[in-house]
XYZ file of C-alpha atoms in Angstrom:
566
model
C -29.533 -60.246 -87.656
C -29.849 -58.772 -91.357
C -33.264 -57.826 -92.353
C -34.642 -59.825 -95.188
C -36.815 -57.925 -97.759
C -39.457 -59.939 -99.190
C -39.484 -58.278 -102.769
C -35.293 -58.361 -102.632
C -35.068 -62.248 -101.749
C -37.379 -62.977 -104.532
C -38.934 -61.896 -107.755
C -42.493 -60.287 -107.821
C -44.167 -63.244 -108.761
C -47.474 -63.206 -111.148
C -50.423 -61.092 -110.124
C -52.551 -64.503 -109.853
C -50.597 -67.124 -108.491
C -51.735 -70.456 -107.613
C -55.624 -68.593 -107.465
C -54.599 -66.125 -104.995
C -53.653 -62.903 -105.624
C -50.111 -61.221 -104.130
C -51.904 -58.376 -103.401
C -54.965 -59.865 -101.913
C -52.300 -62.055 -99.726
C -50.649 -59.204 -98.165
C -53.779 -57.224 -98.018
C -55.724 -60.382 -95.739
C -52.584 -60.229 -93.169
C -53.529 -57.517 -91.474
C -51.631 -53.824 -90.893
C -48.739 -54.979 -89.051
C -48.180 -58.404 -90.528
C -48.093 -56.896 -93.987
C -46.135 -54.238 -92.796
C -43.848 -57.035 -91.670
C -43.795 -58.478 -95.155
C -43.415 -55.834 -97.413
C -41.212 -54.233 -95.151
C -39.260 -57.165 -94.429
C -39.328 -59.594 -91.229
C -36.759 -60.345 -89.210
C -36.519 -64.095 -89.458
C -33.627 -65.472 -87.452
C -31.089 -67.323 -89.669
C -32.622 -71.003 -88.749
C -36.462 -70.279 -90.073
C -34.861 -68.917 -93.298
C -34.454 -72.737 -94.552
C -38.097 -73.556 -93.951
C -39.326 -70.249 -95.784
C -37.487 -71.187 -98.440
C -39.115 -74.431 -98.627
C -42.519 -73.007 -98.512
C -41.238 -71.091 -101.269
C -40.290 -74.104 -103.411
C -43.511 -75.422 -102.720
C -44.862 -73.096 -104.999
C -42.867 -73.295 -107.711
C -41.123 -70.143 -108.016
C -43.388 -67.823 -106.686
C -42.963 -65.955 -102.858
C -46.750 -66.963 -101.779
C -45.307 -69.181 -99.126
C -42.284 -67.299 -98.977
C -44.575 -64.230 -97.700
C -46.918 -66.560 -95.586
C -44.282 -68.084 -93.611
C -42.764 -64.629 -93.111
C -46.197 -63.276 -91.915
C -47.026 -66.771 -89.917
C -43.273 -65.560 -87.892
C -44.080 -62.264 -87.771
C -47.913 -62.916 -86.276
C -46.485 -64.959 -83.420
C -43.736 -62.423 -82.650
C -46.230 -59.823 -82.083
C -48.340 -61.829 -80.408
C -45.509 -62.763 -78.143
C -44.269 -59.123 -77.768
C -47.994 -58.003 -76.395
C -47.780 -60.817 -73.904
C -44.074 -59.574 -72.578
C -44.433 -58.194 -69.612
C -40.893 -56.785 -68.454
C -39.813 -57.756 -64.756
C -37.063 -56.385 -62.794
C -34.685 -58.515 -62.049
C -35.101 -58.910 -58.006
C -39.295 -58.900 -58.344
C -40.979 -61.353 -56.314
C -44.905 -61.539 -57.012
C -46.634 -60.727 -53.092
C -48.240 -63.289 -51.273
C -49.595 -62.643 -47.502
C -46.306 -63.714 -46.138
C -47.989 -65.848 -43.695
C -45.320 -68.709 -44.599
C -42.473 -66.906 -43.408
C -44.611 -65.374 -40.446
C -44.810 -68.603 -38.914
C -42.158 -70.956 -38.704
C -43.857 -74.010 -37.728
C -46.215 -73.742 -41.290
C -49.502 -73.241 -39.062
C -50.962 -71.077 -42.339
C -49.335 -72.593 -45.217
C -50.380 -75.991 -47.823
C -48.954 -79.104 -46.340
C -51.420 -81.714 -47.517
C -49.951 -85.313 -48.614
C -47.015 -84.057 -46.378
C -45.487 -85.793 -43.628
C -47.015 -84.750 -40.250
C -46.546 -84.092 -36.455
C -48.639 -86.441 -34.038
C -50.019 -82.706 -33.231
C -51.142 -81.548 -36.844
C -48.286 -79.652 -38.001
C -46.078 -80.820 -40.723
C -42.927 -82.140 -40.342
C -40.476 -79.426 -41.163
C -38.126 -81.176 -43.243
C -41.021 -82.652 -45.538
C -42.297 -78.854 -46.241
C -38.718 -77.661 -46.858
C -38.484 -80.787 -49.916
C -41.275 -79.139 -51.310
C -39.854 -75.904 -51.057
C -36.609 -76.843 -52.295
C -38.359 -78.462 -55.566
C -40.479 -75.589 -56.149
C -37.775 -73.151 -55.818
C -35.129 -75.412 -58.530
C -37.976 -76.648 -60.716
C -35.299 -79.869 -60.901
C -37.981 -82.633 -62.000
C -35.563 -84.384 -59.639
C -36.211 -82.579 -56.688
C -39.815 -83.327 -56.947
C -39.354 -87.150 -56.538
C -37.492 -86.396 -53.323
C -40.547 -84.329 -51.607
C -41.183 -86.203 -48.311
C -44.480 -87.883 -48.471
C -47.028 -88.661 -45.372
C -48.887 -91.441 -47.025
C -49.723 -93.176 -50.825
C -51.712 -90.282 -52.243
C -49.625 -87.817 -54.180
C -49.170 -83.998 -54.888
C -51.309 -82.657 -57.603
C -48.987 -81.458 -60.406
C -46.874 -79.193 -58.974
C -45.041 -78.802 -62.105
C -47.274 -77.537 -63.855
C -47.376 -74.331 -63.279
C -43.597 -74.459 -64.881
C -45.394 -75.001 -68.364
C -44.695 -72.131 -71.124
C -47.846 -71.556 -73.504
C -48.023 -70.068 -76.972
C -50.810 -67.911 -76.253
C -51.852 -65.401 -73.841
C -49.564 -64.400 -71.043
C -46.928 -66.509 -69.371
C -47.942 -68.119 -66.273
C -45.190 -66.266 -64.442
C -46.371 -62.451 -65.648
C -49.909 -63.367 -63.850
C -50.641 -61.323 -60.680
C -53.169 -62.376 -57.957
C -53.401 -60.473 -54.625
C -52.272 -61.647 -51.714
C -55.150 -63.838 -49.968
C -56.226 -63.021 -46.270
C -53.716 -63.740 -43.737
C -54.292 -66.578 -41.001
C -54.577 -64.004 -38.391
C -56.958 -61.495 -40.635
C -60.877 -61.042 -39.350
C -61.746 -61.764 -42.409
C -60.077 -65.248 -42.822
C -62.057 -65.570 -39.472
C -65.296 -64.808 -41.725
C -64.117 -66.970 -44.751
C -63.920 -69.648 -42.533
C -67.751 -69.167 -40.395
C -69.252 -69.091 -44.405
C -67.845 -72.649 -44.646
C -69.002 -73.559 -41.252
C -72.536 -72.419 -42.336
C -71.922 -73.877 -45.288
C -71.467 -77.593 -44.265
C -74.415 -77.384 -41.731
C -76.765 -76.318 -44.428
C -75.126 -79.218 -47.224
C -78.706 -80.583 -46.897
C -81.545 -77.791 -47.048
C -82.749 -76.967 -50.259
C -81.853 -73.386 -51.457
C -85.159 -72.834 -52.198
C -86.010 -73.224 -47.935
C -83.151 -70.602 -47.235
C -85.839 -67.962 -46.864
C -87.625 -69.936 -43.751
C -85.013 -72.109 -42.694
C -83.792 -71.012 -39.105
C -80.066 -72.186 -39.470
C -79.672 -69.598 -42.803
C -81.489 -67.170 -40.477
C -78.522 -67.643 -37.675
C -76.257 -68.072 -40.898
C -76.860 -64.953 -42.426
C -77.272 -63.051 -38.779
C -73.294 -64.253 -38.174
C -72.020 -63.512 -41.194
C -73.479 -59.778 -41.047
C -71.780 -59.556 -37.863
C -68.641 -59.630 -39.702
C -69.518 -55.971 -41.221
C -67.286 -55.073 -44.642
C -64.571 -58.551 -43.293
C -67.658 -60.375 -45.233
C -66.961 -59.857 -49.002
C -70.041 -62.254 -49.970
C -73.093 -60.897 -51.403
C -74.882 -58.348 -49.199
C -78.058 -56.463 -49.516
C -77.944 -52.524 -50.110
C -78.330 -51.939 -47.005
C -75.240 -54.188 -45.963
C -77.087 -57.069 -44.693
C -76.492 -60.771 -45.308
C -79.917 -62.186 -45.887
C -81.034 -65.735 -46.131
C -81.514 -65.641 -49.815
C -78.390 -63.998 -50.555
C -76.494 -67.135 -48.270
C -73.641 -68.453 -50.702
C -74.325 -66.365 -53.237
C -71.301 -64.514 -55.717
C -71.126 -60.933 -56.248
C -71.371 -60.405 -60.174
C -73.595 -59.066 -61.987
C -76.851 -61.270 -62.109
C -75.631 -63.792 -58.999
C -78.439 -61.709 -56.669
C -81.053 -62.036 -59.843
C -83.549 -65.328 -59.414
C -82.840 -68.765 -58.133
C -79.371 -69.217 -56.577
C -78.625 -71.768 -59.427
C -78.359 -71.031 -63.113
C -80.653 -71.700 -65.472
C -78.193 -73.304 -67.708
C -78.149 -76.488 -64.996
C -81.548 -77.249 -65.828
C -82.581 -76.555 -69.322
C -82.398 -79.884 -71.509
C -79.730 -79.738 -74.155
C -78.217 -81.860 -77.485
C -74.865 -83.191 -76.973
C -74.741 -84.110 -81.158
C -78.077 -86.973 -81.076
C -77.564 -87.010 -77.746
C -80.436 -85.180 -75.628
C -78.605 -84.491 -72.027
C -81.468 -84.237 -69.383
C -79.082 -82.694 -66.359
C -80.346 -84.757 -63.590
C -77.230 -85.878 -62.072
C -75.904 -88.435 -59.116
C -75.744 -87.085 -56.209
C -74.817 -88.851 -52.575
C -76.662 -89.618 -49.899
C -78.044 -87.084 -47.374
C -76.285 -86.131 -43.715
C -73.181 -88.162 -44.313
C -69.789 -85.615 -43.629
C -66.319 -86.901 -43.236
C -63.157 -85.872 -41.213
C -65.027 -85.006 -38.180
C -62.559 -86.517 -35.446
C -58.944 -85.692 -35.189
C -57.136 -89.225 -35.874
C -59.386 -89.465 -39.563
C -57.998 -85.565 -40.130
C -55.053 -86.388 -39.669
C -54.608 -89.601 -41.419
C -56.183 -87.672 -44.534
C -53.207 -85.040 -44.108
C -50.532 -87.406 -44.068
C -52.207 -88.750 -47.948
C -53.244 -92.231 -46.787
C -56.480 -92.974 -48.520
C -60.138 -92.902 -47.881
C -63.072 -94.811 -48.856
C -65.471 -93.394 -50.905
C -68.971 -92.379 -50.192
C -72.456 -93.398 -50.518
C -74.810 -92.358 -53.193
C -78.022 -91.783 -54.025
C -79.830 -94.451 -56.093
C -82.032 -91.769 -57.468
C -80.603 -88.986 -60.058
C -82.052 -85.658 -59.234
C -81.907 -82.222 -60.581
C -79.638 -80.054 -58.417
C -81.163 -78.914 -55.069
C -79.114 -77.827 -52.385
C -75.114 -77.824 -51.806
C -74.404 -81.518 -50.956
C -76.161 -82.173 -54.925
C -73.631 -78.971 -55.809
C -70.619 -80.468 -54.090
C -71.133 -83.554 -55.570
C -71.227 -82.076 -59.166
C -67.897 -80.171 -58.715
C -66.490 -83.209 -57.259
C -66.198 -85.251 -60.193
C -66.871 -83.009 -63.010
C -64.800 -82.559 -66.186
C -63.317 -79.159 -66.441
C -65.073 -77.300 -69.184
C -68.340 -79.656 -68.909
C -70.650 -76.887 -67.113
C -69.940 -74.301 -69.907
C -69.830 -77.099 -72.685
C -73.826 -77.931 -71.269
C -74.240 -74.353 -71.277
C -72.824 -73.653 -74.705
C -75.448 -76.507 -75.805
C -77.914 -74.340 -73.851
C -77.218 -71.431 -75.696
C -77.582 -72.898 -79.036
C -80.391 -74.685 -78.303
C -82.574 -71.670 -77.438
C -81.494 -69.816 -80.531
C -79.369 -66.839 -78.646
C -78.171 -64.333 -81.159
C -74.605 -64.332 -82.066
C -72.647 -60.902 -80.677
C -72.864 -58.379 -82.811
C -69.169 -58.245 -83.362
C -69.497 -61.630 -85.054
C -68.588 -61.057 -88.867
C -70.855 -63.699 -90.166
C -73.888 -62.325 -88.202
C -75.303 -60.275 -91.163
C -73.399 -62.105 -94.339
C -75.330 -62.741 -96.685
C -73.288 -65.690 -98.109
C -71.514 -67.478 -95.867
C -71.504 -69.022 -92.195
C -69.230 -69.419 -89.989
C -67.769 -72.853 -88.820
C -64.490 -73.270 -87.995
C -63.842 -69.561 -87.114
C -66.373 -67.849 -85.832
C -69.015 -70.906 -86.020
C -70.304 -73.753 -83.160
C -66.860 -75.912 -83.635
C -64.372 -72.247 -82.808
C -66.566 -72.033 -80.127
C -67.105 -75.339 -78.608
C -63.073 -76.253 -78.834
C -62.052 -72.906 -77.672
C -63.917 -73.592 -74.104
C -61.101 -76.494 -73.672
C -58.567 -74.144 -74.807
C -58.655 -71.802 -72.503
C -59.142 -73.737 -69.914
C -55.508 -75.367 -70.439
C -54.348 -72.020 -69.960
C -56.192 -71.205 -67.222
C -54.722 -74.294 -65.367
C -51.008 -74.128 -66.796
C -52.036 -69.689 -64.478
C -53.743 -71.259 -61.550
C -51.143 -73.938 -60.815
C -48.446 -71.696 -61.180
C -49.987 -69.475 -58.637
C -50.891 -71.854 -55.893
C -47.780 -73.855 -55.893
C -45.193 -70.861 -57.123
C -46.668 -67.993 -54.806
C -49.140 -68.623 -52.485
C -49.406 -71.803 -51.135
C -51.919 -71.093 -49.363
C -53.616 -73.655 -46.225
C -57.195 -75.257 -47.139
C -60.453 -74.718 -44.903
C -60.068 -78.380 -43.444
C -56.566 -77.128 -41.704
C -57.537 -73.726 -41.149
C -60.517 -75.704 -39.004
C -58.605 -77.715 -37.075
C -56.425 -74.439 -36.030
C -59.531 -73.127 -34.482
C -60.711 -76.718 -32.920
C -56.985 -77.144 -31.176
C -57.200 -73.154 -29.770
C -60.543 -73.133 -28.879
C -60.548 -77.004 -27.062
C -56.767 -78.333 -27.075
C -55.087 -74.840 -25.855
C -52.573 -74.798 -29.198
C -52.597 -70.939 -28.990
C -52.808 -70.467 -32.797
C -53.270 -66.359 -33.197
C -56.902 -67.170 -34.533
C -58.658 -63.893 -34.643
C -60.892 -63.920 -31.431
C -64.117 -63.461 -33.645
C -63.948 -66.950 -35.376
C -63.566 -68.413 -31.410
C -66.507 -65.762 -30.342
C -68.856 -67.470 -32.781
C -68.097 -70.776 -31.524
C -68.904 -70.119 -28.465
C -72.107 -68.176 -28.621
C -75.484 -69.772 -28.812
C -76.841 -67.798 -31.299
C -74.368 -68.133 -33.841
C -71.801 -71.100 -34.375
C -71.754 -72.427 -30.864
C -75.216 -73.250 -31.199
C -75.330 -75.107 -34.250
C -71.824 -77.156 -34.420
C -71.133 -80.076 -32.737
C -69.975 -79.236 -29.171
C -66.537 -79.515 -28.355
C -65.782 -80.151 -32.047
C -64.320 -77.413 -34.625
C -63.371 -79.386 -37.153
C -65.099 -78.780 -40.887
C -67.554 -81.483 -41.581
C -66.088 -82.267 -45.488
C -68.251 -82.975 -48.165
C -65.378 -85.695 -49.151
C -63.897 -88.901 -48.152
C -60.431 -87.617 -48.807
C -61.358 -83.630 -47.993
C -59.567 -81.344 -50.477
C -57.597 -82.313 -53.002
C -53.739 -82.243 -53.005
C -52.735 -78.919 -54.179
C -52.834 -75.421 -52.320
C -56.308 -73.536 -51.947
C -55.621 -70.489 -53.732
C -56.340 -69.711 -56.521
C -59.245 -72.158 -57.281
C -58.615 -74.125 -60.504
C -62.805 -74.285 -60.841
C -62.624 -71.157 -60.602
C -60.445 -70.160 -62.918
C -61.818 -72.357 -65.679
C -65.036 -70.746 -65.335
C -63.769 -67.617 -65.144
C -62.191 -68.111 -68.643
C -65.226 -69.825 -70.384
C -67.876 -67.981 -69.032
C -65.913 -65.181 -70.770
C -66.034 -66.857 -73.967
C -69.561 -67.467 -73.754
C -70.722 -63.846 -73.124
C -68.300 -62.624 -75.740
C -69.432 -64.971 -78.557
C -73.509 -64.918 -77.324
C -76.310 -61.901 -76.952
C -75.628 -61.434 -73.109
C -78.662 -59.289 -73.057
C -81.344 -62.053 -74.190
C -83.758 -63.074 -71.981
C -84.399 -66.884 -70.666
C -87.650 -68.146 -71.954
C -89.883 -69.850 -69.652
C -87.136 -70.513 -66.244
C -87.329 -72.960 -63.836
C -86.395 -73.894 -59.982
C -86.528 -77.466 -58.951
C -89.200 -78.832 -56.010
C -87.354 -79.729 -53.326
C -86.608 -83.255 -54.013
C -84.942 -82.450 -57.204
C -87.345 -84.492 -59.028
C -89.643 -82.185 -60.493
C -88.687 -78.692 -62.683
C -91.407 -75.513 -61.422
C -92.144 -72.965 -63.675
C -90.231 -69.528 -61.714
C -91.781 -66.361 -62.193
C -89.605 -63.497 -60.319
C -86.699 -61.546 -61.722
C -85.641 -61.369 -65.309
C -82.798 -63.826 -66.018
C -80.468 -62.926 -68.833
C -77.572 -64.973 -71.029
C -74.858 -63.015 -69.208
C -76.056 -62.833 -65.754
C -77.059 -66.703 -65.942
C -73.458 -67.344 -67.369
C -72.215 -65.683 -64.602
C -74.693 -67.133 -62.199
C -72.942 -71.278 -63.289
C -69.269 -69.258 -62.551
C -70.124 -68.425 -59.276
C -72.386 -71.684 -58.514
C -69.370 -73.613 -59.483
C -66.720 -71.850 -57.625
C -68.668 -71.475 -54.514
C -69.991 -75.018 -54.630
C -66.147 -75.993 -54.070
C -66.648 -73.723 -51.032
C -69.809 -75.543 -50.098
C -67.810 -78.898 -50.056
C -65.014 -77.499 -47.496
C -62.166 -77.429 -50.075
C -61.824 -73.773 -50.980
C -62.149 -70.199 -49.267
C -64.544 -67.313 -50.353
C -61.748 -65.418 -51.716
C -60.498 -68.219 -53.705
C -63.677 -68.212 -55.893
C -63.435 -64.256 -56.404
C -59.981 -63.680 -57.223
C -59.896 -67.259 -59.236
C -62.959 -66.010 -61.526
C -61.112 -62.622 -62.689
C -58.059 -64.437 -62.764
C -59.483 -67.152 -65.368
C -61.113 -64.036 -67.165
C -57.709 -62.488 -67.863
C -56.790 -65.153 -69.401
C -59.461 -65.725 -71.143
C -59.643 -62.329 -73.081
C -55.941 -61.879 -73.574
C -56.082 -65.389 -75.785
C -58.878 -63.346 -77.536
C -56.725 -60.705 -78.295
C -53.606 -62.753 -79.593
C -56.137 -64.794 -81.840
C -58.027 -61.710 -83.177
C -54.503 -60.968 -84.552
C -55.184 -64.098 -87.055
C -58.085 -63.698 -88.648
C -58.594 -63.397 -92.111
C -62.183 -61.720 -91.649
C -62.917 -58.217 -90.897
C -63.258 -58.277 -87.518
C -63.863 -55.402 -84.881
C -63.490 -57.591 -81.529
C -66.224 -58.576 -79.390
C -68.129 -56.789 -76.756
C -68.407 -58.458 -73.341
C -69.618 -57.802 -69.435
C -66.228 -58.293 -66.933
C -67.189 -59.658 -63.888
C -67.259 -56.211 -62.507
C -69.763 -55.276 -64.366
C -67.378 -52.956 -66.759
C -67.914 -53.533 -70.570
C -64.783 -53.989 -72.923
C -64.384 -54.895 -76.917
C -62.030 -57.216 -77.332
C-alpha cells in the first residue's frame, strides 16, 4: 500500500485554523501518533474516502485530514501491542483430564444429557464439542440437551474486542486435575464450607466445626493454597479467606459492604436479602441428577428481614443475584464518599484550573468499571468453554459419594475418601452415608464450566481500576463488623484497614463467596482474579495511548503484592 504523506496530500493549512492550532494538533497526539502524521500513515485505500471527508469538513484545511489519520494510526498501535504472535499448531494447556478419561468423569457436562448413573451421555458431550471446535452458530442449536434450562453463552468467548488483548491470546494455567491431592483439598474447603453456610464469621474463632475445619484443611500441607498462617497453619480466622495483600488484615468482609453510600440522591444503606437459615439443596441423588440433566428447580425461601452481611449463606446469596460490576460500583461510591485522594498519577490532582470529568473525573471512572468488565467476560468465557471445561464442585461431589458408598471406582485421591471417613474431620460432620455438596442453590451452579470464575474475573478487573484511580494507602475511618444477626454495625478496633487491601478484601469476598455457595473451586477464584487484572491494566495501557493530557500512568498494587505504573 503507498504511503500517504500528510503535508504532500494537502496544503499546509493556516497556523490557526478553525481555533486550533496545526502545530498544537500534532503536538497533543502524542510521539508516535504524530510521528504517524507527519511522517505519513499508512491508511489502507478504503479509509482514504472518509479522511477526505473529514477533510472537507473543514473547508480546505487538513485538521481532520490529520485527525482521522492519527484516530487510524492510534488504533493500529494499539492493536499491534495487543498482537500476540502464535505458532501455527499452539494449543493453550489445560489439565488434560478430558482426554484422560473417556467417559467425561472430570469434565463440564451440566444441562447435558445424562446416564441413569451420573455420567453424561457421550454423544450429547461430543455436540458440544463439535460446536465449540467449528464455532458454526449452527452447531450450537444441535448440542444435545438433558432438560429446558440452557447453556450459558458458549459463544461468547468467540467475541473480538477493540481493546485490550484478544480473548484467544489469554493464558490461564491448567487447573488441578481430578485425580490431584489438591483437587482432593479444593473440594474438603467446600465441604467445610457448606457446613459452616450458617455461623457467623465473627464465631469462627470459637466455633468447633472451623476448629475441625481448619485442623483438615492443614492436614493437606502446601495441596492447601488458601490462606495460611506463617507458620503454615490453617486457623479458624483465616477459614475462607484469599491470599492478597490485606485479605488476612481485619474482619473477613470488606469494609466497603458496610459503609453507607450515594447512588446520585439515592443513599444505599447495604443491608441486603438474604434466605432463610439451614435450608441446602441437591442433597439426594435423583434431585442431583435431575438438576444435571437442566430440568428446573424451585426457588428458595427468604428472609423477611434485610440484614447486613454475616456469614456465607448472606454471602452466597449476594453473589447469587448480583449485577456484575455492582460490588465495585458501591465501593466506588464508598470511595468518593469518604473523600480518598485521587492517585497521584492523576493529571488533574494538582491543576489549578480545571477538573476532571469525563477523563480522568467520577463519570471515566464509574463507566470504565462496566467496561472492563465486558472484557473480562468476552476472556473468562472464552477460557471455560474454549480450554478448560472444567467439572463444578456439585459433580466433583458426587464422584466421591458414588466411590466412597456406590463402589464407582472414580481415581479420587484417597485423602478426600480419608476425611470422610474419619471422625475428626469430614466423617464426623457430614451427613453419613451422604457425599454429596449441600448447594447453596435450587438449581446448584450455573450452566457454564467452573473455571475460570466470571466473579472473579470481574473483580479482578475493577478492583484494579479502583486502586489505580484511588490513594490505596489511605486509611478507613472509623470500621465496622456486624453483631451477629446482621442487624446492628460494631465499631472494630484491630488491624489497620487500607483502600487497597479493603478493595482487595470485596475481590476475594466475592470470588470465594461463589465457593461458599458450592459453584466454584478455590483455584477458580485465584487464577480468575489475576486473570480479570490482566485485563484490566492492558485496557489501561491501550487508553493511556489517547489522552490528550500529560499523563505518566498510574501506580497500582497487583494482587501479588508487586507495584507497577501503568
Amino acid at each position: 500500500m503507498k504511503e500517504l504523506s500528510s503535508d504532500s496530500a494537502n496544503p499546509a493549512p493556516a497556523e490557526e485554523s478553525d481555533g486550533v492550532s496545526r502545530r498544537r494538533f500534532i503536538g497533543s497526539l502524542g510521539a508516535t501518533a504524530a510521528g504517524a502524521v507527519v511522517l505519513g500513515g499508512v491508511v489502507p485505500a478504503t479509509d482514504r474516502t472518509a479522511s477526505v471527508s473529514a477533510q472537507s469538513v473543514g473547508e480546505g484545511n487538513s485538521f481532520y485530514h490529520l485527525r482521522a489519520q492519527a484516530a487510524y494510526q492510534y488504533r493500529t498501535n494499539c492493536a499491534k501491542d495487543n498482537f500476540e504472535p502464535i505458532p501455527r499448531n499452539f494449543a493453550r494447556p489445560n489439565n488434560g483430564d478430558e482426554e484422560l478419561y473417556p467417559n467425561r468423569i472430570g469434565s463440564y457436562s451440566k444441562g447435558l444429557a445424562h446416564q441413569p448413573n451420573g455420567e453424561v451421555v457421550p454423544a450429547a458431550y461430543n455436540s458440544m464439542l463439535d460446536a465449540l471446535r467449528t464455532g458454526d452458530p449452527a452447531a450450537f442449536e444441535q448440542i444435545q440437551m438433558g432438560g429446558t434450562v440452557k447453556l450459558t453463552s458458549p459463544q461468547a468467548g468467540f467475541a473480538f474486542d477493540l481493546e485490550g488483548p484478544d480473548a484467544f491470546s489469554m493464558i490461564q494455567p491448567p487447573a488441578p486435575t481430578f485425580a490431584s491431592r489438591e483437587v482432593a483439598a479444593e473440594i474438603s474447603e467446600n465441604y467445610w464450607m457448606a457446613l459452616l453456610r450458617d455461623v457467623p464469621f465473627t464465631d469462627y474463632g470459637s466455633n468447633p466445626v472451623a476448629a475441625a475445619a481448619a485442623a483438615d484443611l492443614t492436614s493437606y500441607g502446601s495441596d492447601f493454597k488458601g490462606a495460611k498462617s506463617g507458620s503454615g497453619q490453617v486457623t479458624p480466622n483465616l477459614l475462607f479467606r484469599g491470599v492478597t495483600p490485606g485479605d488476612k488484615a481485619g474482619p473477613f468482609m470488606s469494609q466497603f459492604w458496610y459503609r453507607p453510600c450515594q447512588f446520585g440522591a439515592n443513599e444505599i444503606t447495604q443491608k441486603i436479602r438474604t434466605t432463610m437459615p439451614n435450608i441446602n439443596y441437591m442433597t439426594d441423588f435423583n434431585t442431583w441428577l435431575a438438576v444435571q440433566n437442566g430440568v428446573a428447580q424451585g426457588g428458595g425461601a427468604f428472609d423477611p428481614t434485610l440484614r447486613y452481611m454475616r456469614n456465607g449463606r448472606d454471602l452466597g446469596e449476594w453473589v447469587h443475584i448480583d449485577v456484575l460490576f455492582q460490588g465495585y460500583f458501591q465501593a466506588f461510591l464508598v470511595i468518593a464518599g469518604m473523600g480518598v485522594p485521587f492517585d497521584n498519577g492523576n493529571p488533574y490532582k494538582n491543576s489549578t484550573t480545571q477538573t476532571g470529568f469525563a477523563t480522568f473525573g467520577g463519570p471515566h471512572i464509574a463507566t470504565l468499571l462496566c467496561e472492563v468488565s465486558t472484557r473480562a467476560l468476552h476472556a473468562v468465557w472464552n477460557q471455560k468453554w474454549m480450554v478448560h471445561r472444567r467439572l463444578r464442585p456439585e459433580v466433583f461431589a458426587e464422584r466421591v459419594d458414588r466411590t466412597a458408598y456406590q463402589g464407582a471406582a472414580y481415581p479420587v485421591h484417597s485423602e478426600i475418601l480419608n476425611s470422610i471417613n474419619t471422625a475428626t474431620r469430614l466423617g464426623g460432620y457430614l451427613t453419613p452415608g451422604n457425599a454429596l455438596l449441600p448447594m447453596a442453590f435450587p438449581e446448584g451452579s450455573p450452566t457454564h464450566p467452573a473455571y475460570g470464575a466470571g466473579h472473579a474475573t470481574v473483580a479482578g478487573a475493577c478492583v484494579t481500576i479502583l486502586k489505580a484511580w484511588f490513594d490505596e494507602s489511605f486509611v478507613i475511618p472509623d470500621p465496622v463488623v456486624p453483631d451477629e444477626t446482621g442487624q446492628v454495625l460494631l465499631p472494630y478496633a484491630g488491624d489497620t484497614l487500607t483502600v487497597g487491601g479493603e478493595l482487595n478484601k470485596i475481590a476475594s469476598n466475592v470470588a470465594n463467596g461463589r465457593n461458599i455457595a458450592g459453584v466454584h473451586w478455590r483455584s477458580d477464584a485465584t487464577e480468575s482474579l489475576k486473570l480479570g487484572e490482566a485485563i484490566a491494566i492492558s485496557v489501561m495501557k491501550d487508553q493511556k495511548k489517547s489522552y490528550n493530557e500529560t499523563f505518566s500512568g498510574f501506580s497500582l498494587t497487583k494482587f501479588d503484592g508487586t507495584t507497577v505504573v501503568v
